[in-house]
PDB file of C-alpha atoms in Angstrom:
ATOM      1  CA  UNK A  26      -5.361 -14.308   5.590  1.00 57.00           C
ATOM      2  CA  UNK A  27      -6.129 -15.124   1.696  1.00 54.00           C
ATOM      3  CA  UNK A  28      -4.043 -16.093  -0.704  1.00 54.00           C
ATOM      4  CA  UNK A  29      -5.001 -16.896  -4.434  1.00 53.00           C
ATOM      5  CA  UNK A  30      -2.554 -17.690  -7.464  1.00 57.00           C
ATOM      6  CA  UNK A  31      -4.477 -17.754 -10.869  1.00 60.00           C
ATOM      7  CA  UNK A  32      -3.092 -17.165 -14.478  1.00 76.00           C
ATOM      8  CA  UNK A  33       0.455 -15.573 -13.106  1.00 81.00           C
ATOM      9  CA  UNK A  34      -1.422 -13.302 -10.776  1.00 91.00           C
ATOM     10  CA  UNK A  35      -0.480 -13.552  -6.994  1.00 93.00           C
ATOM     11  CA  UNK A  36      -2.430 -12.625  -4.066  1.00 96.00           C
ATOM     12  CA  UNK A  37      -2.320 -11.979  -0.585  1.00 96.00           C
ATOM     13  CA  UNK A  38      -4.914 -10.268   1.517  1.00 97.00           C
ATOM     14  CA  UNK A  39      -5.108  -9.582   5.516  1.00 97.00           C
ATOM     15  CA  UNK A  40      -6.913  -7.731   7.834  1.00 96.00           C
ATOM     16  CA  UNK A  41      -5.352  -6.325  11.024  1.00 95.00           C
ATOM     17  CA  UNK A  42      -6.140  -3.788  14.141  1.00 92.00           C
ATOM     18  CA  UNK A  43      -5.754  -0.419  12.651  1.00 93.00           C
ATOM     19  CA  UNK A  44      -3.304   0.458  15.425  1.00 93.00           C
ATOM     20  CA  UNK A  45       0.700   0.738  15.010  1.00 94.00           C
ATOM     21  CA  UNK A  46       1.010  -2.774  16.039  1.00 95.00           C
ATOM     22  CA  UNK A  47      -1.192  -3.626  13.181  1.00 95.00           C
ATOM     23  CA  UNK A  48       0.773  -1.381  11.041  1.00 95.00           C
ATOM     24  CA  UNK A  49       3.982  -3.006  12.006  1.00 96.00           C
ATOM     25  CA  UNK A  50       2.543  -6.659  11.638  1.00 96.00           C
ATOM     26  CA  UNK A  51       1.068  -5.498   8.127  1.00 96.00           C
ATOM     27  CA  UNK A  52       4.879  -4.954   7.236  1.00 95.00           C
ATOM     28  CA  UNK A  53       6.342  -8.005   8.507  1.00 95.00           C
ATOM     29  CA  UNK A  54       3.534 -10.233   6.793  1.00 96.00           C
ATOM     30  CA  UNK A  55       4.092  -8.319   3.522  1.00 95.00           C
ATOM     31  CA  UNK A  56       7.888  -8.491   3.741  1.00 93.00           C
ATOM     32  CA  UNK A  57       7.956 -12.181   4.224  1.00 94.00           C
ATOM     33  CA  UNK A  58       5.130 -12.839   1.562  1.00 94.00           C
ATOM     34  CA  UNK A  59       7.139 -10.783  -1.091  1.00 92.00           C
ATOM     35  CA  UNK A  60      10.519 -12.764  -0.227  1.00 91.00           C
ATOM     36  CA  UNK A  61       8.364 -15.854  -0.886  1.00 91.00           C
ATOM     37  CA  UNK A  62       7.309 -14.673  -4.127  1.00 87.00           C
ATOM     38  CA  UNK A  63      10.759 -13.679  -5.232  1.00 77.00           C
ATOM     39  CA  UNK A  64       9.562 -10.991  -7.513  1.00 68.00           C
ATOM     40  CA  UNK A  65      12.032  -8.450  -6.849  1.00 68.00           C
ATOM     41  CA  UNK A  66       9.996  -6.011  -5.168  1.00 79.00           C
ATOM     42  CA  UNK A  67      12.803  -4.742  -2.724  1.00 79.00           C
ATOM     43  CA  UNK A  68      10.983  -1.379  -2.058  1.00 90.00           C
ATOM     44  CA  UNK A  69       7.635  -2.745  -1.385  1.00 94.00           C
ATOM     45  CA  UNK A  70       8.241  -3.400   2.409  1.00 93.00           C
ATOM     46  CA  UNK A  71       8.891   0.309   2.673  1.00 94.00           C
ATOM     47  CA  UNK A  72       6.000   1.103   0.990  1.00 96.00           C
ATOM     48  CA  UNK A  73       3.543  -1.214   2.785  1.00 96.00           C
ATOM     49  CA  UNK A  74       5.371   0.163   5.950  1.00 94.00           C
ATOM     50  CA  UNK A  75       4.291   3.911   5.376  1.00 94.00           C
ATOM     51  CA  UNK A  76       0.763   3.187   3.942  1.00 95.00           C
ATOM     52  CA  UNK A  77      -0.006   0.939   6.912  1.00 95.00           C
ATOM     53  CA  UNK A  78       1.557   3.442   9.338  1.00 93.00           C
ATOM     54  CA  UNK A  79      -0.606   6.287   7.724  1.00 91.00           C
ATOM     55  CA  UNK A  80      -3.634   4.289   8.074  1.00 92.00           C
ATOM     56  CA  UNK A  81      -3.135   3.495  11.690  1.00 92.00           C
ATOM     57  CA  UNK A  82      -2.273   7.314  12.580  1.00 88.00           C
ATOM     58  CA  UNK A  83      -4.734   8.970  10.440  1.00 84.00           C
ATOM     59  CA  UNK A  84      -7.368   6.411   9.668  1.00 81.00           C
ATOM     60  CA  UNK A  85      -8.028   4.780  12.816  1.00 80.00           C
ATOM     61  CA  UNK A  86     -11.478   4.459  14.087  1.00 81.00           C
ATOM     62  CA  UNK A  87     -12.053   2.586  17.250  1.00 79.00           C
ATOM     63  CA  UNK A  88     -13.297  -1.142  16.358  1.00 75.00           C
ATOM     64  CA  UNK A  89     -12.446  -0.994  12.537  1.00 84.00           C
ATOM     65  CA  UNK A  90      -9.667  -2.614  11.302  1.00 89.00           C
ATOM     66  CA  UNK A  91      -7.312  -2.007   8.255  1.00 94.00           C
ATOM     67  CA  UNK A  92      -6.777  -4.299   5.213  1.00 96.00           C
ATOM     68  CA  UNK A  93      -3.586  -4.787   3.414  1.00 97.00           C
ATOM     69  CA  UNK A  94      -3.762  -6.594  -0.349  1.00 97.00           C
ATOM     70  CA  UNK A  95      -0.696  -7.294  -2.290  1.00 97.00           C
ATOM     71  CA  UNK A  96      -1.233  -8.328  -6.157  1.00 96.00           C
ATOM     72  CA  UNK A  97       1.450  -9.253  -8.162  1.00 93.00           C
ATOM     73  CA  UNK A  98       1.596 -10.345 -11.789  1.00 91.00           C
ATOM     74  CA  UNK A  99       4.810 -10.660 -13.998  1.00 87.00           C
ATOM     75  CA  UNK A 100       5.058  -6.751 -14.436  1.00 89.00           C
ATOM     76  CA  UNK A 101       3.608  -4.902 -11.508  1.00 92.00           C
ATOM     77  CA  UNK A 102       2.836  -5.336  -7.582  1.00 95.00           C
ATOM     78  CA  UNK A 103       0.005  -3.298  -6.535  1.00 97.00           C
ATOM     79  CA  UNK A 104      -0.324  -2.509  -2.687  1.00 97.00           C
ATOM     80  CA  UNK A 105      -3.725  -1.400  -1.274  1.00 97.00           C
ATOM     81  CA  UNK A 106      -4.245  -0.360   2.546  1.00 96.00           C
ATOM     82  CA  UNK A 107      -7.825   0.311   3.203  1.00 94.00           C
ATOM     83  CA  UNK A 108      -8.970   1.926   6.500  1.00 91.00           C
ATOM     84  CA  UNK A 109     -12.118   3.513   7.884  1.00 88.00           C
ATOM     85  CA  UNK A 110     -11.781   7.259   7.621  1.00 77.00           C
ATOM     86  CA  UNK A 111     -12.983   7.955   4.224  1.00 74.00           C
ATOM     87  CA  UNK A 112     -13.250  11.480   4.822  1.00 77.00           C
ATOM     88  CA  UNK A 113      -9.540  12.145   5.967  1.00 73.00           C
ATOM     89  CA  UNK A 114      -7.554  11.936   2.635  1.00 72.00           C
ATOM     90  CA  UNK A 115      -3.774  11.781   2.438  1.00 72.00           C
ATOM     91  CA  UNK A 116      -1.976  15.106   2.064  1.00 71.00           C
ATOM     92  CA  UNK A 117       1.777  15.410   1.119  1.00 73.00           C
ATOM     93  CA  UNK A 118       3.645  17.757   2.961  1.00 68.00           C
ATOM     94  CA  UNK A 119       6.726  19.318   1.974  1.00 68.00           C
ATOM     95  CA  UNK A 120       8.153  20.938   4.720  1.00 69.00           C
ATOM     96  CA  UNK A 121      11.818  19.652   5.009  1.00 65.00           C
ATOM     97  CA  UNK A 122      11.628  20.874   8.666  1.00 69.00           C
ATOM     98  CA  UNK A 123       8.722  19.467   9.926  1.00 66.00           C
ATOM     99  CA  UNK A 124       8.941  16.299  12.558  1.00 66.00           C
ATOM    100  CA  UNK A 125       6.553  14.241  10.416  1.00 66.00           C
ATOM    101  CA  UNK A 126       4.602  14.122   6.982  1.00 68.00           C
ATOM    102  CA  UNK A 127       7.188  12.862   4.644  1.00 77.00           C
ATOM    103  CA  UNK A 128       5.821   9.183   4.609  1.00 83.00           C
ATOM    104  CA  UNK A 129       4.135  10.056   1.202  1.00 86.00           C
ATOM    105  CA  UNK A 130       6.993  11.492  -0.413  1.00 87.00           C
ATOM    106  CA  UNK A 131       8.886   8.169   0.385  1.00 88.00           C
ATOM    107  CA  UNK A 132       5.862   6.318  -1.242  1.00 92.00           C
ATOM    108  CA  UNK A 133       5.928   8.661  -4.210  1.00 91.00           C
ATOM    109  CA  UNK A 134       9.503   8.049  -4.624  1.00 92.00           C
ATOM    110  CA  UNK A 135       9.883   4.484  -4.533  1.00 94.00           C
ATOM    111  CA  UNK A 136       6.338   3.753  -6.314  1.00 95.00           C
ATOM    112  CA  UNK A 137       5.572   4.116 -10.113  1.00 95.00           C
ATOM    113  CA  UNK A 138       2.013   5.507  -9.217  1.00 95.00           C
ATOM    114  CA  UNK A 139      -0.134   5.868  -6.429  1.00 95.00           C
ATOM    115  CA  UNK A 140      -3.468   7.240  -5.293  1.00 93.00           C
ATOM    116  CA  UNK A 141      -6.757   7.066  -3.248  1.00 93.00           C
ATOM    117  CA  UNK A 142     -10.069   5.423  -3.820  1.00 92.00           C
ATOM    118  CA  UNK A 143     -12.977   6.220  -2.078  1.00 89.00           C
ATOM    119  CA  UNK A 144     -15.144   3.632  -0.425  1.00 79.00           C
ATOM    120  CA  UNK A 145     -16.780   1.286  -0.021  1.00 79.00           C
ATOM    121  CA  UNK A 146     -18.998   3.058   2.559  1.00 81.00           C
ATOM    122  CA  UNK A 147     -16.865   5.260   4.950  1.00 87.00           C
ATOM    123  CA  UNK A 148     -13.591   3.731   3.989  1.00 90.00           C
ATOM    124  CA  UNK A 149     -11.093   4.680   1.381  1.00 92.00           C
ATOM    125  CA  UNK A 150      -8.053   2.722   0.052  1.00 94.00           C
ATOM    126  CA  UNK A 151      -4.458   4.405  -0.584  1.00 94.00           C
ATOM    127  CA  UNK A 152      -2.669   2.313  -3.143  1.00 96.00           C
ATOM    128  CA  UNK A 153       0.722   2.133  -4.837  1.00 97.00           C
ATOM    129  CA  UNK A 154       2.245   0.362  -7.701  1.00 97.00           C
ATOM    130  CA  UNK A 155       5.469  -0.717  -8.485  1.00 95.00           C
ATOM    131  CA  UNK A 156       7.008  -2.036 -11.735  1.00 91.00           C
ATOM    132  CA  UNK A 157       9.573  -4.803 -11.596  1.00 76.00           C
ATOM    133  CA  UNK A 158      13.011  -3.803 -12.944  1.00 67.00           C
ATOM    134  CA  UNK A 159      13.415  -4.330 -16.604  1.00 63.00           C
ATOM    135  CA  UNK A 160       9.785  -4.842 -17.138  1.00 63.00           C
ATOM    136  CA  UNK A 161       7.297  -2.635 -19.227  1.00 59.00           C
ATOM    137  CA  UNK A 162       3.810  -1.484 -18.357  1.00 53.00           C
ATOM    138  CA  UNK A 163       1.620  -1.312 -21.395  1.00 49.00           C
ATOM    139  CA  UNK A 164      -1.882  -0.565 -19.700  1.00 43.00           C
ATOM    140  CA  UNK A 165      -3.024   2.970 -18.986  1.00 40.00           C
ATOM    141  CA  UNK A 166      -4.151   4.194 -15.240  1.00 44.00           C
ATOM    142  CA  UNK A 167      -7.120   6.183 -14.979  1.00 39.00           C
ATOM    143  CA  UNK A 168      -6.851   6.683 -11.285  1.00 48.00           C
ATOM    144  CA  UNK A 169      -5.505  10.193 -10.300  1.00 45.00           C
ATOM    145  CA  UNK A 170      -1.942   9.384  -9.164  1.00 43.00           C
ATOM    146  CA  UNK A 171      -0.174  11.046  -6.011  1.00 45.00           C
ATOM    147  CA  UNK A 172      -2.050  14.071  -5.891  1.00 42.00           C
ATOM    148  CA  UNK A 173      -2.613  13.521  -2.136  1.00 40.00           C
TER     149      UNK A 173
END
């Protein structure tokens, strides 16, 4: 585990097994860390849970881990989950009668922005950003958000 605090930026990173248990631990650790930061990121636990569960279900490669990164400043929390299946990109399913596939719809509803970054190597990182209530964001994103 890694935590750094520099110039108002808080960061937490942990590497876990890319399994259902690892995804559950990612959600628990994120919830604990975010409570300690007292940043008002109430929806972030759900976003972490969905991204980590997707990594465990769709991004698992035997012997490879997932990585969770939380980075917060005064305005924004960025959540990143990296897995080892760079060729399996997330897909937003809109079937209201399907038994699964609505996790990214939840991420899209709770996050202000989300997207996918390729690499390094055979990996991919699915990220989401949440803006604190009552704060404004001035920078412009260049990633392609939420296209799935």
